mmCIF file of C-alpha atoms and ligand atoms in Angstrom:
data_model
loop_
_atom_site.group_PDB
_atom_site.id
_atom_site.type_symbol
_atom_site.label_atom_id
_atom_site.label_comp_id
_atom_site.label_asym_id
_atom_site.label_seq_id
_atom_site.Cartn_x
_atom_site.Cartn_y
_atom_site.Cartn_z
ATOM 1 C CA MET A 1 6.891 -60.612 -6.477
ATOM 2 C CA SER A 2 6.174 -56.915 -6.943
ATOM 3 C CA ALA A 3 5.082 -54.738 -4.068
ATOM 4 C CA THR A 4 1.725 -52.968 -4.083
ATOM 5 C CA ALA A 5 0.287 -49.779 -2.634
ATOM 6 C CA VAL A 6 -3.269 -48.877 -1.741
ATOM 7 C CA VAL A 7 -4.265 -45.213 -1.689
ATOM 8 C CA LEU A 8 -7.136 -44.443 0.661
ATOM 9 C CA PHE A 9 -8.460 -41.216 -0.811
ATOM 10 C CA ALA A 10 -10.804 -39.365 1.551
ATOM 11 C CA HIS A 11 -12.417 -36.299 -0.024
ATOM 12 C CA PRO A 12 -16.011 -35.411 0.868
ATOM 13 C CA ALA A 13 -16.476 -33.179 -2.190
ATOM 14 C CA GLU A 14 -14.456 -34.834 -4.922
ATOM 15 C CA GLU A 15 -16.469 -33.130 -7.678
ATOM 16 C CA ALA A 16 -15.244 -29.760 -6.385
ATOM 17 C CA SER A 17 -11.659 -30.889 -5.844
ATOM 18 C CA ARG A 18 -9.066 -29.134 -8.007
ATOM 19 C CA THR A 19 -6.052 -31.044 -6.753
ATOM 20 C CA GLY A 20 -6.735 -34.150 -4.678
ATOM 21 C CA ALA A 21 -8.970 -35.802 -7.283
ATOM 22 C CA MET A 22 -6.410 -35.183 -10.043
ATOM 23 C CA LEU A 23 -3.610 -36.668 -7.895
ATOM 24 C CA ALA A 24 -5.666 -39.774 -7.080
ATOM 25 C CA ASP A 25 -6.646 -40.260 -10.735
ATOM 26 C CA LYS A 26 -3.025 -40.021 -11.883
ATOM 27 C CA VAL A 27 -1.435 -42.338 -9.321
ATOM 28 C CA GLU A 28 -4.164 -44.879 -9.999
ATOM 29 C CA GLY A 29 -2.499 -45.423 -13.374
ATOM 30 C CA MET A 30 0.775 -46.533 -11.790
ATOM 31 C CA ASN A 31 1.841 -50.182 -11.730
ATOM 32 C CA GLY A 32 0.936 -51.809 -8.432
ATOM 33 C CA VAL A 33 -1.148 -48.867 -7.169
ATOM 34 C CA SER A 34 -4.874 -49.060 -6.451
ATOM 35 C CA VAL A 35 -7.084 -46.251 -5.167
ATOM 36 C CA ARG A 36 -10.042 -46.621 -2.833
ATOM 37 C CA ARG A 37 -12.303 -43.560 -2.833
ATOM 38 C CA LEU A 38 -13.691 -43.791 0.655
ATOM 39 C CA TYR A 39 -16.566 -41.310 0.255
ATOM 40 C CA ASP A 40 -17.788 -43.207 -2.835
ATOM 41 C CA LEU A 41 -17.479 -46.561 -1.093
ATOM 42 C CA TYR A 42 -19.005 -45.486 2.198
ATOM 43 C CA PRO A 43 -21.278 -42.446 1.757
ATOM 44 C CA ASP A 44 -23.190 -43.520 4.895
ATOM 45 C CA PHE A 45 -19.984 -44.055 6.919
ATOM 46 C CA ASP A 46 -20.835 -47.757 7.111
ATOM 47 C CA VAL A 47 -17.280 -49.000 6.567
ATOM 48 C CA HIS A 48 -16.899 -52.669 5.583
ATOM 49 C CA VAL A 49 -14.228 -53.748 8.065
ATOM 50 C CA GLU A 50 -13.344 -57.155 6.582
ATOM 51 C CA GLN A 51 -13.068 -55.770 3.055
ATOM 52 C CA GLU A 52 -10.828 -52.925 4.215
ATOM 53 C CA GLN A 53 -8.629 -55.170 6.340
ATOM 54 C CA ALA A 54 -8.178 -57.368 3.249
ATOM 55 C CA ALA A 55 -7.046 -54.264 1.309
ATOM 56 C CA TRP A 56 -4.443 -53.460 4.008
ATOM 57 C CA ASP A 57 -3.363 -57.132 4.161
ATOM 58 C CA ALA A 58 -2.715 -57.166 0.418
ATOM 59 C CA ALA A 59 -0.677 -53.927 0.322
ATOM 60 C CA ASP A 60 2.925 -53.189 1.294
ATOM 61 C CA VAL A 61 2.375 -49.422 1.301
ATOM 62 C CA ILE A 62 -0.751 -47.698 2.614
ATOM 63 C CA VAL A 63 -1.306 -44.082 1.572
ATOM 64 C CA LEU A 64 -3.715 -41.787 3.384
ATOM 65 C CA GLN A 65 -4.477 -39.049 0.857
ATOM 66 C CA HIS A 66 -6.810 -36.243 1.863
ATOM 67 C CA PRO A 67 -7.333 -32.516 2.111
ATOM 68 C CA PHE A 68 -6.487 -31.040 5.521
ATOM 69 C CA TYR A 69 -9.778 -30.452 7.349
ATOM 70 C CA TRP A 70 -9.518 -28.681 10.683
ATOM 71 C CA TYR A 71 -5.858 -29.635 10.939
ATOM 72 C CA SER A 72 -6.627 -33.306 10.427
ATOM 73 C CA SER A 73 -8.471 -35.634 8.058
ATOM 74 C CA PRO A 74 -12.061 -35.450 6.846
ATOM 75 C CA ALA A 75 -14.387 -37.287 9.252
ATOM 76 C CA LEU A 76 -14.816 -40.503 7.258
ATOM 77 C CA LEU A 77 -11.110 -41.309 7.423
ATOM 78 C CA LYS A 78 -11.216 -40.995 11.215
ATOM 79 C CA GLU A 79 -14.250 -43.301 11.369
ATOM 80 C CA TYR A 80 -12.504 -45.669 8.951
ATOM 81 C CA LEU A 81 -9.382 -45.932 11.115
ATOM 82 C CA ASP A 82 -11.511 -46.269 14.264
ATOM 83 C CA VAL A 83 -13.272 -49.370 12.957
ATOM 84 C CA VAL A 84 -10.705 -50.968 10.611
ATOM 85 C CA LEU A 85 -7.652 -50.920 12.904
ATOM 86 C CA GLU A 86 -9.066 -53.480 15.293
ATOM 87 C CA HIS A 87 -7.443 -54.690 18.461
ATOM 88 C CA GLY A 88 -5.920 -58.129 17.930
ATOM 89 C CA TRP A 89 -5.423 -57.396 14.223
ATOM 90 C CA ALA A 90 -3.720 -54.019 13.928
ATOM 91 C CA TYR A 91 -2.391 -53.718 17.472
ATOM 92 C CA GLY A 92 -2.347 -55.547 20.782
ATOM 93 C CA LYS A 93 -0.654 -58.699 21.983
ATOM 94 C CA GLY A 94 0.552 -60.828 19.071
ATOM 95 C CA ALA A 95 -1.102 -58.613 16.419
ATOM 96 C CA ARG A 96 1.269 -58.454 13.465
ATOM 97 C CA ALA A 97 -1.011 -57.828 10.445
ATOM 98 C CA LEU A 98 0.476 -54.408 9.655
ATOM 99 C CA SER A 99 3.969 -54.950 10.936
ATOM 100 C CA GLY A 100 6.627 -53.596 8.569
ATOM 101 C CA LYS A 101 4.183 -51.992 6.108
ATOM 102 C CA SER A 102 4.704 -48.344 5.193
ATOM 103 C CA LEU A 103 2.212 -45.597 5.993
ATOM 104 C CA LEU A 104 2.416 -42.394 3.926
ATOM 105 C CA SER A 105 0.210 -39.318 4.359
ATOM 106 C CA VAL A 106 -0.347 -37.159 1.276
ATOM 107 C CA ILE A 107 -1.984 -33.876 2.214
ATOM 108 C CA THR A 108 -3.328 -30.800 0.445
ATOM 109 C CA THR A 109 -3.863 -27.674 2.508
ATOM 110 C CA GLY A 110 -5.642 -24.376 1.996
ATOM 111 C CA GLY A 111 -3.055 -22.629 4.179
ATOM 112 C CA SER A 112 0.350 -21.504 3.002
ATOM 113 C CA ASP A 113 3.713 -22.998 3.855
ATOM 114 C CA ALA A 114 4.560 -19.941 5.999
ATOM 115 C CA ALA A 115 1.321 -20.275 7.982
ATOM 116 C CA TYR A 116 2.328 -23.768 9.082
ATOM 117 C CA SER A 117 5.219 -22.795 11.350
ATOM 118 C CA ALA A 118 5.746 -21.809 14.988
ATOM 119 C CA ALA A 119 5.665 -18.130 14.058
ATOM 120 C CA GLY A 120 2.874 -18.499 11.512
ATOM 121 C CA HIS A 121 -0.890 -18.269 11.612
ATOM 122 C CA ASN A 122 -1.409 -21.979 12.298
ATOM 123 C CA GLN A 123 1.365 -22.235 14.928
ATOM 124 C CA PHE A 124 2.358 -25.787 14.046
ATOM 125 C CA THR A 125 3.831 -27.569 11.067
ATOM 126 C CA VAL A 126 1.759 -30.116 9.159
ATOM 127 C CA GLU A 127 4.203 -32.799 10.370
ATOM 128 C CA GLU A 128 3.440 -31.817 13.980
ATOM 129 C CA LEU A 129 -0.304 -31.805 13.378
ATOM 130 C CA LEU A 130 -0.076 -35.274 11.807
ATOM 131 C CA ARG A 131 1.422 -36.771 14.985
ATOM 132 C CA PRO A 132 -1.723 -38.872 15.708
ATOM 133 C CA PHE A 133 -1.168 -40.630 12.364
ATOM 134 C CA GLU A 134 2.499 -41.121 13.183
ATOM 135 C CA ALA A 135 1.597 -42.551 16.600
ATOM 136 C CA THR A 136 -0.981 -44.830 14.981
ATOM 137 C CA ALA A 137 1.612 -46.195 12.547
ATOM 138 C CA HIS A 138 4.031 -46.736 15.430
ATOM 139 C CA LEU A 139 1.466 -48.600 17.549
ATOM 140 C CA CYS A 140 0.731 -50.897 14.597
ATOM 141 C CA GLY A 141 4.428 -51.608 13.953
ATOM 142 C CA MET A 142 4.349 -49.753 10.636
ATOM 143 C CA THR A 143 7.055 -47.552 9.135
ATOM 144 C CA TYR A 144 5.822 -43.958 9.134
ATOM 145 C CA GLU A 145 7.106 -42.289 5.989
ATOM 146 C CA PRO A 146 7.771 -38.527 5.899
ATOM 147 C CA PRO A 147 4.473 -36.987 4.717
ATOM 148 C CA LEU A 148 4.033 -35.129 1.434
ATOM 149 C CA THR A 149 2.179 -31.809 1.598
ATOM 150 C CA LEU A 150 1.009 -29.462 -1.118
ATOM 151 C CA HIS A 151 0.355 -26.124 0.586
ATOM 152 C CA ASN A 152 -1.931 -23.437 -0.739
ATOM 153 C CA ALA A 153 -3.571 -26.033 -2.964
ATOM 154 C CA ASN A 154 -6.416 -23.763 -4.086
ATOM 155 C CA HIS A 155 -4.050 -21.151 -5.509
ATOM 156 C CA VAL A 156 -0.933 -22.913 -6.768
ATOM 157 C CA SER A 157 -0.159 -22.862 -10.482
ATOM 158 C CA ASP A 158 -0.741 -25.840 -12.740
ATOM 159 C CA ASP A 159 3.040 -26.246 -12.927
ATOM 160 C CA MET A 160 3.298 -26.526 -9.139
ATOM 161 C CA ARG A 161 0.467 -29.064 -9.113
ATOM 162 C CA ALA A 162 2.287 -31.069 -11.789
ATOM 163 C CA ASP A 163 5.539 -30.839 -9.789
ATOM 164 C CA PHE A 164 3.798 -32.145 -6.701
ATOM 165 C CA LEU A 165 2.275 -34.999 -8.698
ATOM 166 C CA GLY A 166 5.787 -35.887 -9.903
ATOM 167 C CA THR A 167 7.071 -35.900 -6.318
ATOM 168 C CA TYR A 168 4.144 -38.100 -5.236
ATOM 169 C CA GLU A 169 4.710 -40.543 -8.128
ATOM 170 C CA ARG A 170 8.445 -40.748 -7.473
ATOM 171 C CA ARG A 171 7.913 -41.358 -3.759
ATOM 172 C CA LEU A 172 5.408 -44.139 -4.457
ATOM 173 C CA ALA A 173 7.698 -45.697 -7.062
ATOM 174 C CA SER A 174 10.688 -45.660 -4.717
ATOM 175 C CA LEU A 175 8.694 -47.114 -1.796
ATOM 176 C CA LEU A 176 7.399 -49.858 -4.102
ATOM 177 C CA ALA A 177 10.876 -50.572 -5.457
ATOM 178 C CA ALA A 178 12.329 -50.823 -1.934
ATOM 179 C CA ARG A 179 9.478 -53.077 -0.839
ATOM 180 C CA SER A 180 9.847 -55.284 -3.937
ATOM 181 C CA VAL A 181 13.488 -55.918 -3.033
ATOM 182 C CA GLU A 182 12.433 -56.891 0.506
ATOM 183 C CA VAL A 183 9.671 -59.154 -0.767
ATOM 184 C CA GLY A 184 12.161 -60.826 -3.107
ATOM 185 C CA ARG A 185 14.671 -61.322 -0.282
ATOM 186 C CA VAL A 186 12.076 -62.962 1.958
ATOM 187 C CA ALA A 187 10.696 -65.222 -0.795
HETATM 188 C C1 FMN B 201 -14.382 -28.174 6.257
HETATM 189 C C2 FMN B 201 -13.057 -27.693 5.761
HETATM 190 C C3 FMN B 201 -12.002 -27.608 6.653
HETATM 191 C C4 FMN B 201 -10.748 -27.185 6.207
HETATM 192 N N1 FMN B 201 -9.734 -27.106 7.119
HETATM 193 C C5 FMN B 201 -8.507 -26.712 6.707
HETATM 194 C C6 FMN B 201 -7.422 -26.650 7.638
HETATM 195 O O1 FMN B 201 -7.544 -26.957 8.820
HETATM 196 N N2 FMN B 201 -6.220 -26.239 7.167
HETATM 197 C C7 FMN B 201 -6.019 -25.885 5.855
HETATM 198 O O2 FMN B 201 -4.890 -25.527 5.501
HETATM 199 N N3 FMN B 201 -7.032 -25.962 4.944
HETATM 200 C C8 FMN B 201 -8.259 -26.360 5.339
HETATM 201 N N4 FMN B 201 -9.277 -26.460 4.422
HETATM 202 C C9 FMN B 201 -8.992 -26.221 2.978
HETATM 203 C C10 FMN B 201 -8.723 -27.547 2.228
HETATM 204 O O3 FMN B 201 -7.694 -28.291 2.835
HETATM 205 C C11 FMN B 201 -8.355 -27.252 0.776
HETATM 206 O O4 FMN B 201 -9.435 -26.564 0.185
HETATM 207 C C12 FMN B 201 -8.064 -28.545 0.004
HETATM 208 O O5 FMN B 201 -6.924 -29.179 0.496
HETATM 209 C C13 FMN B 201 -7.877 -28.280 -1.492
HETATM 210 O O6 FMN B 201 -7.729 -29.508 -2.186
HETATM 211 P P1 FMN B 201 -8.853 -30.011 -3.255
HETATM 212 O O7 FMN B 201 -8.727 -29.142 -4.450
HETATM 213 O O8 FMN B 201 -8.517 -31.442 -3.551
HETATM 214 O O9 FMN B 201 -10.201 -29.882 -2.578
HETATM 215 C C14 FMN B 201 -10.545 -26.848 4.845
HETATM 216 C C15 FMN B 201 -11.617 -26.941 3.949
HETATM 217 C C16 FMN B 201 -12.866 -27.362 4.401
HETATM 218 C C17 FMN B 201 -14.012 -27.436 3.417
#
């Protein structure tokens, strides 16, 4: 059995997106990858918990793809995680629904690489600022994968965008390949 990934793409202004929308469109064409555009699905923030839990249940790899907004995710993704990751399902005594699945953050930022450092304008690295997502994965028994970040997304060249897409595709493919081996071993 082949492994699958679900990309939860959270962009409040997809029509104005130069990078995130392109990335989501491209990875959607990969074998075993589906994309859920959260702002299309839930424009009123009324997240369908059962439907979303079913999407997590069915996937081996969960990707949180979004632009960095105030050093975190756009608001709908926070609401989404608040309501979908229920006690007794995602975490808590005996909750094993997400155990062993991979969680990967894919981020675009307006700020530069240099700005995201101890000596830089933003003081912290993106990895440090993503700690709440890392802690969430840990609490749910998931494997937190090293995040992918495209800095300076509004100003990078088309070549750099294409390079980042290649990195994203290769990471997804290798996570899916590793998970497929595990699925095969268990079956
Ligand atoms: C409300 C808002 C908050 C933002 N906060 C940040 C931020 O904290 N750090 C940062 O580097 N960029 C920030 N940005 C810039 C976006 O991350 C950037 O424009 C986006 O990643 C570009 O990708 P896109 O072409 O898919 O929209 C912010 C943009 C908006 C509109």
